[in-house]
PDB file of C-alpha atoms (C1' of nucleotides) in Angstrom:
ATOM      1  CA  MET A  15      -8.132   2.153   0.143  1.00 65.00           C
ATOM      2  CA  PRO A  16      -5.012   2.090  -2.217  1.00 86.00           C
ATOM      3  CA  GLU A  17      -1.420   1.739  -2.215  1.00 93.00           C
ATOM      4  CA  GLY A  18      -0.075  -0.769  -4.353  1.00 95.00           C
ATOM      5  CA  PRO A  19      -0.733  -3.939  -2.498  1.00 96.00           C
ATOM      6  CA  SER A  20      -4.591  -3.022  -2.301  1.00 96.00           C
ATOM      7  CA  ILE A  21      -4.481  -2.422  -5.761  1.00 96.00           C
ATOM      8  CA  LEU A  22      -2.878  -6.479  -6.337  1.00 96.00           C
ATOM      9  CA  ILE A  23      -5.791  -7.471  -3.923  1.00 96.00           C
ATOM     10  CA  LEU A  24      -8.343  -5.845  -6.210  1.00 96.00           C
ATOM     11  CA  LYS A  25      -6.644  -7.222  -9.635  1.00 97.00           C
ATOM     12  CA  GLU A  26      -7.160 -10.865  -7.982  1.00 96.00           C
ATOM     13  CA  ALA A  27     -10.867 -10.152  -6.719  1.00 96.00           C
ATOM     14  CA  THR A  28     -11.669  -9.445 -10.709  1.00 97.00           C
ATOM     15  CA  THR A  29      -9.612 -11.972 -12.953  1.00 97.00           C
ATOM     16  CA  GLN A  30     -12.792 -13.718 -12.774  1.00 97.00           C
ATOM     17  CA  PHE A  31     -13.853 -11.014 -15.492  1.00 98.00           C
ATOM     18  CA  ILE A  32     -11.116 -11.780 -17.897  1.00 98.00           C
ATOM     19  CA  GLY A  33     -12.515 -13.144 -21.013  1.00 98.00           C
ATOM     20  CA  LYS A  34     -16.011 -12.054 -20.302  1.00 98.00           C
ATOM     21  CA  LYS A  35     -17.985  -9.565 -22.374  1.00 98.00           C
ATOM     22  CA  VAL A  36     -19.172  -6.252 -21.081  1.00 98.00           C
ATOM     23  CA  VAL A  37     -22.787  -6.444 -21.525  1.00 98.00           C
ATOM     24  CA  LYS A  38     -23.432  -3.201 -20.093  1.00 97.00           C
ATOM     25  CA  ALA A  39     -21.569  -0.002 -18.879  1.00 97.00           C
ATOM     26  CA  VAL A  40     -22.476   3.192 -17.018  1.00 96.00           C
ATOM     27  CA  SER A  41     -20.770   6.087 -15.803  1.00 95.00           C
ATOM     28  CA  ASP A  42     -21.742   9.171 -13.750  1.00 93.00           C
ATOM     29  CA  ARG A  43     -19.514  11.043 -15.565  1.00 91.00           C
ATOM     30  CA  ASN A  44     -18.048   9.937 -18.631  1.00 92.00           C
ATOM     31  CA  PRO A  45     -20.342   8.562 -21.336  1.00 93.00           C
ATOM     32  CA  GLU A  46     -17.494   7.418 -23.354  1.00 93.00           C
ATOM     33  CA  VAL A  47     -17.618   4.067 -21.167  1.00 95.00           C
ATOM     34  CA  LYS A  48     -20.440   3.188 -23.648  1.00 96.00           C
ATOM     35  CA  ARG A  49     -17.302   2.006 -25.637  1.00 96.00           C
ATOM     36  CA  LEU A  50     -16.678  -1.046 -23.473  1.00 97.00           C
ATOM     37  CA  GLU A  51     -20.397  -2.573 -24.483  1.00 97.00           C
ATOM     38  CA  GLY A  52     -20.376  -5.557 -26.527  1.00 98.00           C
ATOM     39  CA  LYS A  53     -16.417  -5.670 -25.714  1.00 98.00           C
ATOM     40  CA  LYS A  54     -14.652  -8.794 -24.312  1.00 98.00           C
ATOM     41  CA  LEU A  55     -12.353  -8.000 -21.492  1.00 98.00           C
ATOM     42  CA  LEU A  56      -8.724  -9.408 -22.716  1.00 98.00           C
ATOM     43  CA  ASP A  57      -6.451  -8.856 -19.662  1.00 98.00           C
ATOM     44  CA  ILE A  58      -6.198  -6.940 -16.145  1.00 97.00           C
ATOM     45  CA  LYS A  59      -2.946  -5.279 -15.366  1.00 97.00           C
ATOM     46  CA  ILE A  60      -1.662  -2.994 -13.027  1.00 97.00           C
ATOM     47  CA  TYR A  61       1.079  -0.894 -12.197  1.00 96.00           C
ATOM     48  CA  GLY A  62       1.442   0.355  -9.000  1.00 95.00           C
ATOM     49  CA  LYS A  63      -1.863   2.255  -7.906  1.00 96.00           C
ATOM     50  CA  ASN A  64      -3.015   2.337 -11.465  1.00 96.00           C
ATOM     51  CA  TYR A  65      -5.472  -0.690 -12.608  1.00 97.00           C
ATOM     52  CA  PHE A  66      -5.960  -1.150 -16.305  1.00 97.00           C
ATOM     53  CA  LEU A  67      -8.791  -3.056 -18.192  1.00 97.00           C
ATOM     54  CA  CYS A  68      -7.552  -3.867 -21.203  1.00 97.00           C
ATOM     55  CA  PHE A  69      -9.830  -4.267 -24.547  1.00 97.00           C
ATOM     56  CA  SER A  70      -8.818  -4.714 -28.299  1.00 97.00           C
ATOM     57  CA  GLY A  71      -6.883  -1.624 -29.489  1.00 96.00           C
ATOM     58  CA  PHE A  72      -7.677   0.395 -26.155  1.00 96.00           C
ATOM     59  CA  TYR A  73      -7.957   0.136 -22.272  1.00 96.00           C
ATOM     60  CA  VAL A  74      -9.482   1.984 -19.136  1.00 96.00           C
ATOM     61  CA  ARG A  75      -7.195   3.487 -16.541  1.00 96.00           C
ATOM     62  CA  ILE A  76      -8.722   3.645 -13.327  1.00 96.00           C
ATOM     63  CA  HIS A  77      -6.931   5.297  -9.934  1.00 95.00           C
ATOM     64  CA  LEU A  78      -8.706   4.984  -6.777  1.00 95.00           C
ATOM     65  CA  MET A  79      -6.645   8.133  -5.486  1.00 93.00           C
ATOM     66  CA  LEU A  80      -7.398   8.369  -1.846  1.00 92.00           C
ATOM     67  CA  PHE A  81     -11.307   7.781  -1.510  1.00 92.00           C
ATOM     68  CA  GLY A  82     -11.962   5.228  -4.420  1.00 94.00           C
ATOM     69  CA  THR A  83     -13.904   2.142  -3.746  1.00 95.00           C
ATOM     70  CA  TYR A  84     -15.209  -0.660  -5.553  1.00 96.00           C
ATOM     71  CA  ARG A  85     -17.669  -3.611  -5.488  1.00 96.00           C
ATOM     72  CA  VAL A  86     -17.335  -6.800  -6.749  1.00 97.00           C
ATOM     73  CA  ASN A  87     -20.713  -8.606  -7.803  1.00 97.00           C
ATOM     74  CA  GLU A  88     -22.645  -5.919  -5.738  1.00 95.00           C
ATOM     75  CA  HIS A  89     -22.806  -2.575  -6.069  1.00 94.00           C
ATOM     76  CA  LYS A  90     -23.977   0.945  -3.841  1.00 94.00           C
ATOM     77  CA  LYS A  91     -26.892   2.773  -4.236  1.00 92.00           C
ATOM     78  CA  VAL A  92     -24.815   6.105  -6.156  1.00 93.00           C
ATOM     79  CA  LYS A  93     -23.960   5.389  -9.703  1.00 94.00           C
ATOM     80  CA  PRO A  94     -20.668   4.496 -10.315  1.00 95.00           C
ATOM     81  CA  ARG A  95     -17.807   6.214 -11.972  1.00 95.00           C
ATOM     82  CA  LEU A  96     -17.492   2.818 -13.804  1.00 96.00           C
ATOM     83  CA  GLY A  97     -19.826   0.439 -13.811  1.00 97.00           C
ATOM     84  CA  MET A  98     -19.654  -2.931 -16.238  1.00 98.00           C
ATOM     85  CA  GLN A  99     -22.534  -5.471 -16.282  1.00 97.00           C
ATOM     86  CA  PHE A 100     -21.233  -9.313 -17.532  1.00 98.00           C
ATOM     87  CA  ALA A 101     -23.590 -11.924 -18.468  1.00 97.00           C
ATOM     88  CA  LYS A 102     -22.786 -13.255 -15.056  1.00 96.00           C
ATOM     89  CA  GLY A 103     -21.742 -10.770 -12.420  1.00 97.00           C
ATOM     90  CA  GLU A 104     -21.011  -7.040 -12.052  1.00 97.00           C
ATOM     91  CA  LEU A 105     -17.899  -5.091 -11.633  1.00 97.00           C
ATOM     92  CA  ASN A 106     -18.171  -1.135 -10.327  1.00 97.00           C
ATOM     93  CA  PHE A 107     -15.818   1.547  -9.512  1.00 97.00           C
ATOM     94  CA  TYR A 108     -16.591   4.758  -7.527  1.00 96.00           C
ATOM     95  CA  THR A 109     -15.179   8.046  -6.877  1.00 94.00           C
ATOM     96  CA  CYS A 110     -12.034   7.149  -8.949  1.00 94.00           C
ATOM     97  CA  VAL A 111     -10.127   8.502 -11.911  1.00 93.00           C
ATOM     98  CA  LEU A 112     -11.452   6.962 -15.027  1.00 94.00           C
ATOM     99  CA  GLU A 113      -9.532   7.458 -18.400  1.00 93.00           C
ATOM    100  CA  ILE A 114      -9.899   5.657 -21.723  1.00 94.00           C
ATOM    101  CA  LYS A 115      -6.951   5.421 -24.145  1.00 93.00           C
ATOM    102  CA  GLU A 116      -5.753   4.211 -26.983  1.00 93.00           C
ATOM    103  CA  GLY A 117      -3.197   1.134 -27.343  1.00 94.00           C
ATOM    104  CA  HIS A 118      -2.177  -0.991 -24.502  1.00 95.00           C
ATOM    105  CA  PRO A 119      -0.717  -0.268 -20.940  1.00 95.00           C
ATOM    106  CA  ASP A 120       2.506  -2.365 -21.791  1.00 95.00           C
ATOM    107  CA  ASP A 121       3.525   0.493 -24.386  1.00 93.00           C
ATOM    108  CA  GLU A 122       3.249   3.326 -21.850  1.00 91.00           C
ATOM    109  CA  TYR A 123       4.308   1.877 -18.605  1.00 93.00           C
ATOM    110  CA  ASP A 124       7.389   0.616 -17.452  1.00 93.00           C
ATOM    111  CA  TYR A 125       6.887  -2.297 -15.048  1.00 96.00           C
ATOM    112  CA  GLU A 126      10.321  -2.286 -13.840  1.00 96.00           C
ATOM    113  CA  THR A 127       9.911   0.510 -11.599  1.00 95.00           C
ATOM    114  CA  ASP A 128       7.176  -1.528  -9.781  1.00 96.00           C
ATOM    115  CA  VAL A 129       8.079  -2.810  -6.315  1.00 96.00           C
ATOM    116  CA  LEU A 130       5.445  -5.521  -6.490  1.00 97.00           C
ATOM    117  CA  SER A 131       6.106  -6.759 -10.211  1.00 97.00           C
ATOM    118  CA  ASP A 132       8.218  -9.734 -11.124  1.00 96.00           C
ATOM    119  CA  GLN A 133       9.717  -7.602 -13.848  1.00 97.00           C
ATOM    120  CA  TRP A 134      11.038  -5.224 -10.581  1.00 97.00           C
ATOM    121  CA  LYS A 135      14.533  -3.957 -11.143  1.00 97.00           C
ATOM    122  CA  PRO A 136      16.270  -3.218  -7.642  1.00 97.00           C
ATOM    123  CA  ARG A 137      19.349  -1.952  -9.233  1.00 97.00           C
ATOM    124  CA  LYS A 138      17.545   0.612 -11.639  1.00 95.00           C
ATOM    125  CA  ALA A 139      15.813   2.243  -8.379  1.00 95.00           C
ATOM    126  CA  GLU A 140      19.267   2.238  -6.533  1.00 96.00           C
ATOM    127  CA  LYS A 141      20.764   3.910  -9.469  1.00 95.00           C
ATOM    128  CA  LYS A 142      17.555   6.585  -9.301  1.00 93.00           C
ATOM    129  CA  VAL A 143      18.139   7.206  -5.641  1.00 94.00           C
ATOM    130  CA  LYS A 144      21.934   7.890  -6.167  1.00 93.00           C
ATOM    131  CA  GLU A 145      21.166  10.097  -8.570  1.00 91.00           C
ATOM    132  CA  MET A 146      18.907  12.337  -6.536  1.00 90.00           C
ATOM    133  CA  GLU A 147      20.116  15.695  -5.417  1.00 86.00           C
ATOM    134  CA  HIS A 148      18.451  17.779  -2.313  1.00 87.00           C
ATOM    135  CA  THR A 149      16.127  14.968  -1.746  1.00 90.00           C
ATOM    136  CA  LYS A 150      14.571  13.728   1.457  1.00 92.00           C
ATOM    137  CA  VAL A 151      14.256   9.906   1.680  1.00 94.00           C
ATOM    138  CA  CYS A 152      10.657  10.155   2.543  1.00 94.00           C
ATOM    139  CA  ASP A 153      10.082  11.865  -1.134  1.00 94.00           C
ATOM    140  CA  ALA A 154      12.708   9.395  -2.555  1.00 94.00           C
ATOM    141  CA  LEU A 155      10.206   6.573  -1.369  1.00 95.00           C
ATOM    142  CA  MET A 156       7.168   8.497  -2.491  1.00 94.00           C
ATOM    143  CA  ASP A 157       8.210   9.008  -5.724  1.00 94.00           C
ATOM    144  CA  GLN A 158       6.396   7.146  -8.166  1.00 93.00           C
ATOM    145  CA  ALA A 159       8.519   6.858 -10.732  1.00 93.00           C
ATOM    146  CA  VAL A 160      11.272   5.190  -8.783  1.00 94.00           C
ATOM    147  CA  PHE A 161       9.154   3.246  -6.155  1.00 96.00           C
ATOM    148  CA  THR A 162       5.667   2.790  -8.035  1.00 95.00           C
ATOM    149  CA  GLY A 163       3.326   1.476  -5.786  1.00 95.00           C
ATOM    150  CA  VAL A 164       4.636   2.727  -2.567  1.00 96.00           C
ATOM    151  CA  GLY A 165       2.271   4.820  -0.594  1.00 95.00           C
ATOM    152  CA  ASN A 166       2.206   6.704   2.715  1.00 95.00           C
ATOM    153  CA  ILE A 167       2.039   3.763   5.122  1.00 95.00           C
ATOM    154  CA  ILE A 168       4.666   1.513   3.217  1.00 96.00           C
ATOM    155  CA  LYS A 169       6.896   4.736   3.445  1.00 96.00           C
ATOM    156  CA  ASN A 170       6.744   5.193   7.241  1.00 96.00           C
ATOM    157  CA  GLU A 171       6.923   1.313   7.599  1.00 96.00           C
ATOM    158  CA  VAL A 172      10.027   1.054   5.291  1.00 97.00           C
ATOM    159  CA  LEU A 173      11.641   3.755   7.185  1.00 96.00           C
ATOM    160  CA  PHE A 174      11.521   2.422  10.486  1.00 97.00           C
ATOM    161  CA  ARG A 175      12.338  -0.866   9.503  1.00 97.00           C
ATOM    162  CA  ILE A 176      15.852   0.531   7.958  1.00 97.00           C
ATOM    163  CA  LYS A 177      16.080   3.039  10.911  1.00 97.00           C
ATOM    164  CA  THR A 178      16.467   6.159   8.811  1.00 96.00           C
ATOM    165  CA  GLN A 179      14.581   9.479   9.850  1.00 95.00           C
ATOM    166  CA  PRO A 180      12.289  10.619   7.006  1.00 94.00           C
ATOM    167  CA  GLU A 181      14.215  14.062   6.440  1.00 92.00           C
ATOM    168  CA  THR A 182      17.475  12.054   5.734  1.00 93.00           C
ATOM    169  CA  LEU A 183      18.988  13.524   2.807  1.00 92.00           C
ATOM    170  CA  THR A 184      19.525  10.706  -0.125  1.00 93.00           C
ATOM    171  CA  GLU A 185      22.975  11.607  -0.506  1.00 91.00           C
ATOM    172  CA  ASN A 186      23.765  11.342   3.110  1.00 93.00           C
ATOM    173  CA  MET A 187      22.927   7.824   2.964  1.00 94.00           C
ATOM    174  CA  SER A 188      25.401   5.060   1.913  1.00 95.00           C
ATOM    175  CA  ALA A 189      25.307   2.609  -0.998  1.00 96.00           C
ATOM    176  CA  ALA A 190      24.540  -0.253   1.638  1.00 97.00           C
ATOM    177  CA  GLN A 191      21.807   1.974   3.305  1.00 96.00           C
ATOM    178  CA  ILE A 192      20.186   2.700  -0.241  1.00 97.00           C
ATOM    179  CA  LYS A 193      20.396  -1.091  -1.030  1.00 97.00           C
ATOM    180  CA  SER A 194      18.596  -2.108   2.080  1.00 97.00           C
ATOM    181  CA  LEU A 195      15.727   1.061   1.313  1.00 97.00           C
ATOM    182  CA  VAL A 196      15.222  -0.217  -2.190  1.00 97.00           C
ATOM    183  CA  LYS A 197      15.352  -4.081  -0.599  1.00 97.00           C
ATOM    184  CA  GLU A 198      12.870  -3.103   2.334  1.00 97.00           C
ATOM    185  CA  ALA A 199      10.270  -1.192  -0.323  1.00 96.00           C
ATOM    186  CA  ARG A 200       9.702  -4.228  -2.243  1.00 97.00           C
ATOM    187  CA  ASP A 201      10.003  -6.734   1.123  1.00 97.00           C
ATOM    188  CA  TYR A 202       7.496  -4.699   3.013  1.00 97.00           C
ATOM    189  CA  SER A 203       5.139  -3.933   0.188  1.00 97.00           C
ATOM    190  CA  PHE A 204       4.543  -7.818   0.160  1.00 97.00           C
ATOM    191  CA  ASP A 205       4.324  -8.276   3.730  1.00 97.00           C
ATOM    192  CA  PHE A 206       1.341  -5.613   3.506  1.00 96.00           C
ATOM    193  CA  TYR A 207      -0.412  -7.466   0.676  1.00 96.00           C
ATOM    194  CA  ARG A 208      -0.227 -10.698   2.958  1.00 96.00           C
ATOM    195  CA  TRP A 209      -1.306  -9.029   5.940  1.00 95.00           C
ATOM    196  CA  LYS A 210      -3.933  -6.839   4.180  1.00 95.00           C
ATOM    197  CA  LYS A 211      -5.245  -9.838   2.409  1.00 93.00           C
ATOM    198  CA  ALA A 212      -5.695 -11.546   5.806  1.00 93.00           C
ATOM    199  CA  PHE A 213      -7.366  -8.333   7.291  1.00 91.00           C
ATOM    200  CA  GLN A 214      -4.122  -8.356   9.852  1.00 92.00           C
ATOM    201  CA  LEU A 215      -2.552  -5.122   8.201  1.00 93.00           C
ATOM    202  CA  ASN A 216      -3.345  -2.932  11.207  1.00 92.00           C
ATOM    203  CA  LYS A 217      -1.995  -4.957  13.935  1.00 92.00           C
ATOM    204  CA  ASN A 218       0.968  -5.630  12.140  1.00 95.00           C
ATOM    205  CA  LEU A 219       2.012  -1.598  11.557  1.00 95.00           C
ATOM    206  CA  LEU A 220       4.976  -1.054  13.983  1.00 96.00           C
ATOM    207  CA  ILE A 221       5.079   2.794  13.592  1.00 96.00           C
ATOM    208  CA  TYR A 222       2.442   4.327  11.205  1.00 95.00           C
ATOM    209  CA  GLY A 223      -0.416   5.883  13.267  1.00 94.00           C
ATOM    210  CA  LYS A 224       1.406   4.834  16.683  1.00 94.00           C
ATOM    211  CA  LYS A 225       1.915   7.141  19.436  1.00 93.00           C
ATOM    212  CA  ILE A 226       4.815   5.002  21.358  1.00 94.00           C
ATOM    213  CA  CYS A 227       7.433   3.030  19.773  1.00 96.00           C
ATOM    214  CA  PRO A 228       6.957  -0.682  19.771  1.00 95.00           C
ATOM    215  CA  ARG A 229      10.724  -0.993  19.948  1.00 95.00           C
ATOM    216  CA  CYS A 230      12.129   1.689  22.752  1.00 95.00           C
ATOM    217  CA  LYS A 231       8.583   2.952  24.137  1.00 95.00           C
ATOM    218  CA  GLU A 232       9.602   6.866  23.453  1.00 94.00           C
ATOM    219  CA  THR A 233       7.144   8.653  22.181  1.00 94.00           C
ATOM    220  CA  VAL A 234       6.607   8.515  18.345  1.00 94.00           C
ATOM    221  CA  MET A 235       7.626  12.081  16.323  1.00 93.00           C
ATOM    222  CA  VAL A 236       4.855  13.465  14.037  1.00 92.00           C
ATOM    223  CA  LYS A 237       5.647  15.861  11.204  1.00 90.00           C
ATOM    224  CA  ASP A 238       4.337  16.429   7.866  1.00 89.00           C
ATOM    225  CA  ILE A 239       7.530  16.451   5.904  1.00 89.00           C
ATOM    226  CA  GLY A 240       8.617  16.796   2.263  1.00 86.00           C
ATOM    227  CA  ARG A 241       7.482  17.812  -1.080  1.00 85.00           C
ATOM    228  CA  ASN A 242       4.117  17.061  -0.532  1.00 85.00           C
ATOM    229  CA  LYS A 243       3.794  17.522   3.294  1.00 87.00           C
ATOM    230  CA  ARG A 244       2.656  13.759   3.744  1.00 91.00           C
ATOM    231  CA  ARG A 245       2.452  12.762   7.325  1.00 92.00           C
ATOM    232  CA  CYS A 246       5.682  10.709   8.868  1.00 93.00           C
ATOM    233  CA  TYR A 247       5.674   8.826  12.108  1.00 95.00           C
ATOM    234  CA  PHE A 248       9.061   7.952  13.284  1.00 95.00           C
ATOM    235  CA  CYS A 249      11.271   7.255  16.623  1.00 96.00           C
ATOM    236  CA  THR A 250      13.928   9.848  17.029  1.00 95.00           C
ATOM    237  CA  ASN A 251      15.743   7.287  19.068  1.00 96.00           C
ATOM    238  CA  CYS A 252      15.543   3.926  16.803  1.00 97.00           C
ATOM    239  CA  GLN A 253      16.019   5.846  13.575  1.00 96.00           C
ATOM    240  CA  HIS A 254      18.942   7.562  12.643  1.00 95.00           C
ATOM    241  CA  LEU A 255      19.051  11.003  11.074  1.00 92.00           C
ATOM    242  CA  PHE A 256      21.952  10.761   8.596  1.00 86.00           C
ATOM    243  CA  VAL A 257      23.792  14.120   8.181  1.00 83.00           C
ATOM    244  CA  LYS A 258      26.828  15.163   6.504  1.00 75.00           C
ATOM    245  CA  GLU A 259      29.743  15.570   8.888  1.00 64.00           C
TER     246      GLU A 259
ATOM    247  C1'  DA B  26     -19.936  17.292  14.415  1.00 66.83           C
ATOM    248  C1'  DG B  27     -15.576  17.967  12.796  1.00 66.83           C
ATOM    249  C1'  DT B  28     -11.400  16.441  11.624  1.00 66.83           C
ATOM    250  C1'  DC B  29      -8.758  13.519   9.009  1.00 66.83           C
ATOM    251  C1'  DA B  30      -6.948  10.350   5.666  1.00 66.83           C
ATOM    252  C1'  DT B  31      -3.501   4.539   2.319  1.00 66.83           C
ATOM    253  C1'  DG B  32      -3.156  10.313  -3.375  1.00 66.83           C
ATOM    254  C1'  DT B  33      -2.263  12.946  -7.927  1.00 66.83           C
ATOM    255  C1'  DT B  34      -2.940  16.775 -11.026  1.00 66.83           C
ATOM    256  C1'  DG B  35      -3.317  21.449 -12.597  1.00 66.83           C
ATOM    257  C1'  DA B  36      -3.525  26.335 -11.353  1.00 66.83           C
ATOM    258  C1'  DC B  37      -1.341  30.110 -10.176  1.00 66.83           C
ATOM    259  C1'  DG B  38       2.141  33.360  -8.853  1.00 66.83           C
ATOM    260  C1'  DA B  39       6.920  34.879  -7.606  1.00 66.83           C
TER     261       DA B  39
ATOM    262  C1'  DC C  25      10.052  29.446 -17.771  1.00 66.83           C
ATOM    263  C1'  DT C  26      10.579  27.042 -13.679  1.00 66.83           C
ATOM    264  C1'  DC C  27       9.804  26.319  -9.213  1.00 66.83           C
ATOM    265  C1'  DG C  28       7.218  26.102  -5.233  1.00 66.83           C
ATOM    266  C1'  DT C  29       2.625  26.152  -3.147  1.00 66.83           C
ATOM    267  C1'  DC C  30      -1.855  25.303  -2.796  1.00 66.83           C
ATOM    268  C1'  DA C  31      -6.638  24.308  -4.194  1.00 66.83           C
ATOM    269  C1'  DA C  32      -9.346  20.818  -5.825  1.00 66.83           C
ATOM    270  C1'  DC C  33     -11.233  16.385  -6.053  1.00 66.83           C
ATOM    271  C1'  DA C  34     -14.557  13.603  -2.741  1.00 66.83           C
ATOM    272  C1'  DT C  35     -15.731   9.435   0.974  1.00 66.83           C
ATOM    273  C1'  DG C  36     -15.863   7.238   5.140  1.00 66.83           C
ATOM    274  C1'  DA C  37     -13.877   6.297   9.728  1.00 66.83           C
ATOM    275  C1'  DC C  38     -13.409   7.927  14.468  1.00 66.83           C
TER     276       DC C  38
END
DNA sequence: AGTCATGTTGACGA
DNA sequence: CTCGTCAACATGAC
């Protein structure tokens, strides 16, 4: 379900509940959600793949991880991780990380690292990438402290767009290459968002999950690479492996 | 039916 | 103590 753009879509689907009072709250696991009952939902914020329900003095952090799902104004048969009833409508989250924290997300999260935020600071990301040592570019892109919201699909597509192989070390990339890496991380995330919203993401994928390179028709390389051994799809013909000479 | 996947954390051992 | 590795979580598409 979730890379940053999918969470933005989730946010848009749920802003209808902002300003509404939670009439009833249930959880299959965390009885603390009772605290929401009778409280007004003040705001909804997102940070990368994190989704926040803001109340007075505290907030709920939801992370869908790999298998998380949600339903707006409908529900599944199973008890939700967080289910909220409003006077009109309901909002349910399943198999997600649920955390209730004191304060406000703005005090804890720096939106300047969120590739989809209007506070995104590309210079900051460039600087962080340049400071990395012994880091493959595939790991750099997945670093949530640098490219908050980027996930495995975006990673693969961005690397295809900038014609760079995932195992390229960031220290072997020029300033111009790092600049385009940062630019595409954001630009592609917005493309992802538009396509996903129009249910056209799959047909717009160029390299992720592909067997043949759409550009040169060579066989796509599939390899589990990097610190987290995440799947990389790339074309050794169209994407360059930058190495120190 | 079995495999795999858009993700992250924490335990464990070297 | 730090680093790297791996299990754990848990659902649905193919």
